[in-house]
Each structure stands twice: as structure tokens, then as C-alpha cells.
């Protein structure tokens, strides 16, 4: 059995939400056999590898709770969804490599183009299952929208609640782990589906052992989705205190994707796209960014479970940028401990995977060693030195 002792890495003490220097992690056969103060570390035995991890912090393998594995991101992210299938499959391979290098163990895919009658993310998930070095994937299948809400090459479009229910069950028939409803409609001021229509989907999907999440960047759709009982809200860029309270009360999580707007802000100087580079574009983004940060603060204050996502591929982010989301959550007002939890254990809770995003004895040996202290310096998550899996 492969035995390895990582000696000298700092460990996060969850009871005190603080960092304890000079720890050690003993790994045997892909599981964490022991972790604690380096001075108390058991003898790993002959033949074991001892890794000098001095000056690093051991962080649980991260969970990107909002990703699009088959798409590359960048400033032309929407155009890329029309690329040929072979190209998108190659992009997914690149993304798997980028995820691992960035310390992301789990990817929750929340939307992929349909190819050959099935969301391409499901093909990728099935292909990667059990392959060493690849992320663990849970995938939603395709975006389900009211007709006219997204560019027509992306979603499965429906025109009413019956259509939404049929489309949701169709995704489960295709093998989706969860269902993603698109709750921004063609009309910004009106939810594309009513709370009753959402609730019918939630009940039917729950009855089949899966979950329902809702894209929402506007308030009307967030209200209807939460009133309909969805399990999570994606983005949630415009929540109010009432919606946040309702989410906390019924256990609806928020998947924050704030760094998308940091990426857009960078496009003001790296591109000439008017949406980002024009004065009006910059003003609109600043307003939107402020509202999104306020929404995260409202959710946090209400006690909503907050998970972190990049939105890579389906937004402009790239697959190795989850650290950016943690940094931005801190900039929005979260404590660094809570922002790190969003990218680790909270993502695991969202997935219903108890070992995901957790570093503990008996658990999977899925962690990364970063150079620095993520509890005072979230930017240290960019400085990945070593991956344990
Ligand atoms: Zn997305």
C-alpha cells in the first residue's frame, strides 16, 4: 500500500476557525490515516515517502459548485458553445487538467450543449468516471429555459409548465444527477415560470432522488424559484432580505459566482467589446457587481449555505480560477474562513457528498498544499504547490 507522510504543513482547526502551524498528514491507500501536530505524527514505517511540506497549508480538495466542463470560457464564451463536438470534448480534457492543477477535486456541471440528443456534460462525466486524476463530476444536463431566454443553440426550450416538467424528467432519463432551471426570462421583470410550475418540477425530481437548482440573476425568478422550493440558487445576483430569509428557512443554498464580474471588469481593458469596454458597459457592471455583493451579504447574514463556483465555460471564467471566487467572496464581506468553506465543505454539502471538501482522518486523501495562509490571505489558493490525488 502506498504510504506517504506530509510533514510540516499547517492545518485548519475548524473548532477555532484558525490555522495551526507545523502539522502533518499521513496518507495510506488513498485515505487519510492520521492528521495532527507533526511532533505527534506516527512512524509511517519503512518504505513510506516523507514529504517536507514546511511552509504550506493543507486544504481539502476544492469543489467548484458551478462549472461547465465542456466549454472554455473567455470573452467569447457564448460563441464557443457552437464549436464542433470534438472540439468541446478536447476542451473538457483541458479543463480536467486545469481543475486538478488548481486543486479542484469535484466539479458540479450546471449546463452543457446538447449533442446527439444528450447534454455533452453527461457523456464527459461517464467517460471520466473512475479515471485517476480526473475530477469527480455531478452534472445537471442541459439548461431548461422558457423560449427566448438564451441563445437558441444552448438550451432545451419550453413554453409552459407542462413542458418544463417533461424536459426536467427527460434530463433525468438521460442520466442527469440534478436539474437546472433557467429562471431569467425573456422579460426581465417577470419570472419565466411560476412558483407552482417550479414546485411541480421539484416534487417530481425529488421523487426520483435528484435535486433541482435554479439559475437566477434577477429578483422575480429568484422569488418564484425559492417559493417553488428549489434546492439551490445559482448566481443569485439580485436577492433581497425576504428571499434570503426564505432560503435559509427551507435550506436552499446559494452558489455564488461573483468573480465572473471581476473577469468582465478585466475585459474593459483586454478587449474592445462594447459591453465591457464602453463607459455605459462599465457603469452597468459596477451597479450589477454592487448588487451581487450585497446579495451575498444578505444570504450570509440570513444563514444561507453558500457554495462557491467559477461559472467557467458558461461564463467567462477559466477552469483553474476557483481561487478568484474565494478572494471575491472575501472582498464582498465574507470572513476568509467562510469563503474557504464555500469552496470546500459547503460544496460537498450542496452535493450531498459527505467526504467532498473535507480533510479528516478516515476520509479520502484529496487535498492540496498551498503556499501561504488561506485564513488571512485567500490569494494563497492560487499558489498551489502540490496535489495529493
Ligand atoms: Zn453557469
Coordinates of N, CA and C in Angstrom, one line a residue, residues 235-237 254 256-262 288-301 306-308 323-336 338-340 342 378:
X235 N -25.9 31.8 -8.9 CA -25.6 33.3 -9.0 C -26.3 34.1 -8.0
X236 N -27.6 34.2 -8.0 CA -28.4 35.0 -7.0 C -27.9 36.4 -7.0
X237 N -27.7 37.0 -8.2 CA -27.1 38.3 -8.2 C -28.0 39.4 -7.7
X254 N -27.1 28.9 -1.8 CA -26.7 29.9 -2.8 C -25.3 29.5 -3.4
X256 N -22.5 31.0 -5.2 CA -22.0 32.3 -5.6 C -21.0 32.2 -6.7
X257 N -21.1 33.2 -7.7 CA -20.2 33.2 -8.8 C -19.8 34.7 -9.0
X258 N -19.4 35.3 -8.0 CA -19.1 36.8 -8.1 C -17.9 37.1 -9.0
X259 N -16.9 36.2 -9.1 CA -15.7 36.5 -9.8 C -16.0 36.7 -11.3
X260 N -17.1 36.2 -11.8 CA -17.4 36.4 -13.2 C -17.4 37.9 -13.5
X261 N -17.9 38.7 -12.5 CA -17.9 40.1 -12.8 C -16.5 40.8 -12.7
X262 N -15.6 40.1 -11.9 CA -14.2 40.6 -11.8 C -13.6 40.3 -13.2
X288 N -24.2 46.3 -11.2 CA -24.5 44.9 -11.1 C -23.7 44.2 -10.0
X289 N -22.4 44.6 -10.0 CA -21.4 44.0 -9.1 C -21.8 44.4 -7.7
X290 N -22.2 45.6 -7.5 CA -22.5 46.1 -6.1 C -23.8 45.3 -5.6
X291 N -24.7 45.1 -6.5 CA -26.0 44.4 -6.1 C -25.6 42.9 -5.8
X292 N -24.7 42.3 -6.5 CA -24.4 40.9 -6.3 C -23.6 40.7 -5.0
X293 N -22.8 41.7 -4.7 CA -22.1 41.6 -3.4 C -23.0 41.8 -2.2
X294 N -24.0 42.7 -2.4 CA -25.0 42.9 -1.3 C -25.8 41.6 -1.2
X295 N -26.1 40.9 -2.3 CA -26.9 39.7 -2.2 C -26.2 38.6 -1.4
X296 N -24.9 38.5 -1.6 CA -24.1 37.5 -0.8 C -24.1 37.9 0.7
X297 N -24.0 39.2 1.0 CA -24.0 39.6 2.4 C -25.4 39.3 3.0
X298 N -26.5 39.5 2.2 CA -27.8 39.2 2.8 C -28.0 37.7 3.0
X299 N -27.5 36.9 2.1 CA -27.6 35.5 2.3 C -26.8 35.0 3.4
X300 N -25.6 35.6 3.6 CA -24.7 35.2 4.7 C -25.3 35.6 6.0
X301 N -25.9 36.8 6.1 CA -26.5 37.2 7.3 C -27.7 36.4 7.7
X306 N -23.7 28.9 1.6 CA -23.1 29.5 0.4 C -22.0 28.6 -0.1
X307 N -22.1 28.1 -1.3 CA -21.0 27.4 -2.0 C -20.5 28.3 -3.1
X308 N -19.2 28.0 -3.5 CA -18.5 28.8 -4.5 C -18.4 28.1 -5.8
X323 N -9.9 30.0 -7.0 CA -9.3 30.9 -6.0 C -9.8 32.3 -6.1
X324 N -10.1 32.7 -7.4 CA -10.6 34.1 -7.6 C -12.0 34.3 -6.9
X325 N -12.8 33.2 -7.0 CA -14.1 33.3 -6.3 C -14.0 33.5 -4.8
X326 N -13.0 32.7 -4.2 CA -12.8 32.8 -2.8 C -12.3 34.2 -2.4
X327 N -11.4 34.7 -3.2 CA -10.9 36.1 -3.0 C -12.1 37.1 -3.1
X328 N -12.9 36.9 -4.1 CA -14.0 37.9 -4.3 C -15.1 37.8 -3.2
X329 N -15.3 36.6 -2.7 CA -16.3 36.5 -1.6 C -15.7 37.2 -0.3
X330 N -14.4 37.2 -0.1 CA -13.8 38.0 1.0 C -14.0 39.5 0.7
X331 N -13.7 39.9 -0.5 CA -13.9 41.3 -0.9 C -15.4 41.7 -0.7
X332 N -16.3 40.8 -0.9 CA -17.7 41.1 -0.7 C -18.1 41.2 0.8
X333 N -17.3 40.7 1.7 CA -17.6 40.8 3.1 C -17.6 39.5 3.9
X334 N -17.3 38.3 3.2 CA -17.3 37.1 4.0 C -15.9 37.0 4.7
X335 N -15.9 36.4 5.9 CA -14.6 36.0 6.5 C -13.9 35.0 5.7
X336 N -12.6 35.1 5.6 CA -11.8 34.2 4.8 C -12.1 32.7 5.2
X338 N -15.0 31.5 6.1 CA -16.3 31.2 5.4 C -16.1 31.1 3.9
X339 N -15.3 31.9 3.3 CA -15.1 31.9 1.9 C -14.4 30.6 1.5
X340 N -13.4 30.1 2.3 CA -12.8 28.9 2.0 C -13.8 27.7 2.2
X342 N -16.9 27.9 1.6 CA -17.7 27.9 0.4 C -17.1 27.1 -0.7
X378 N -6.6 34.9 1.2 CA -7.3 34.0 0.3 C -6.5 33.8 -1.0

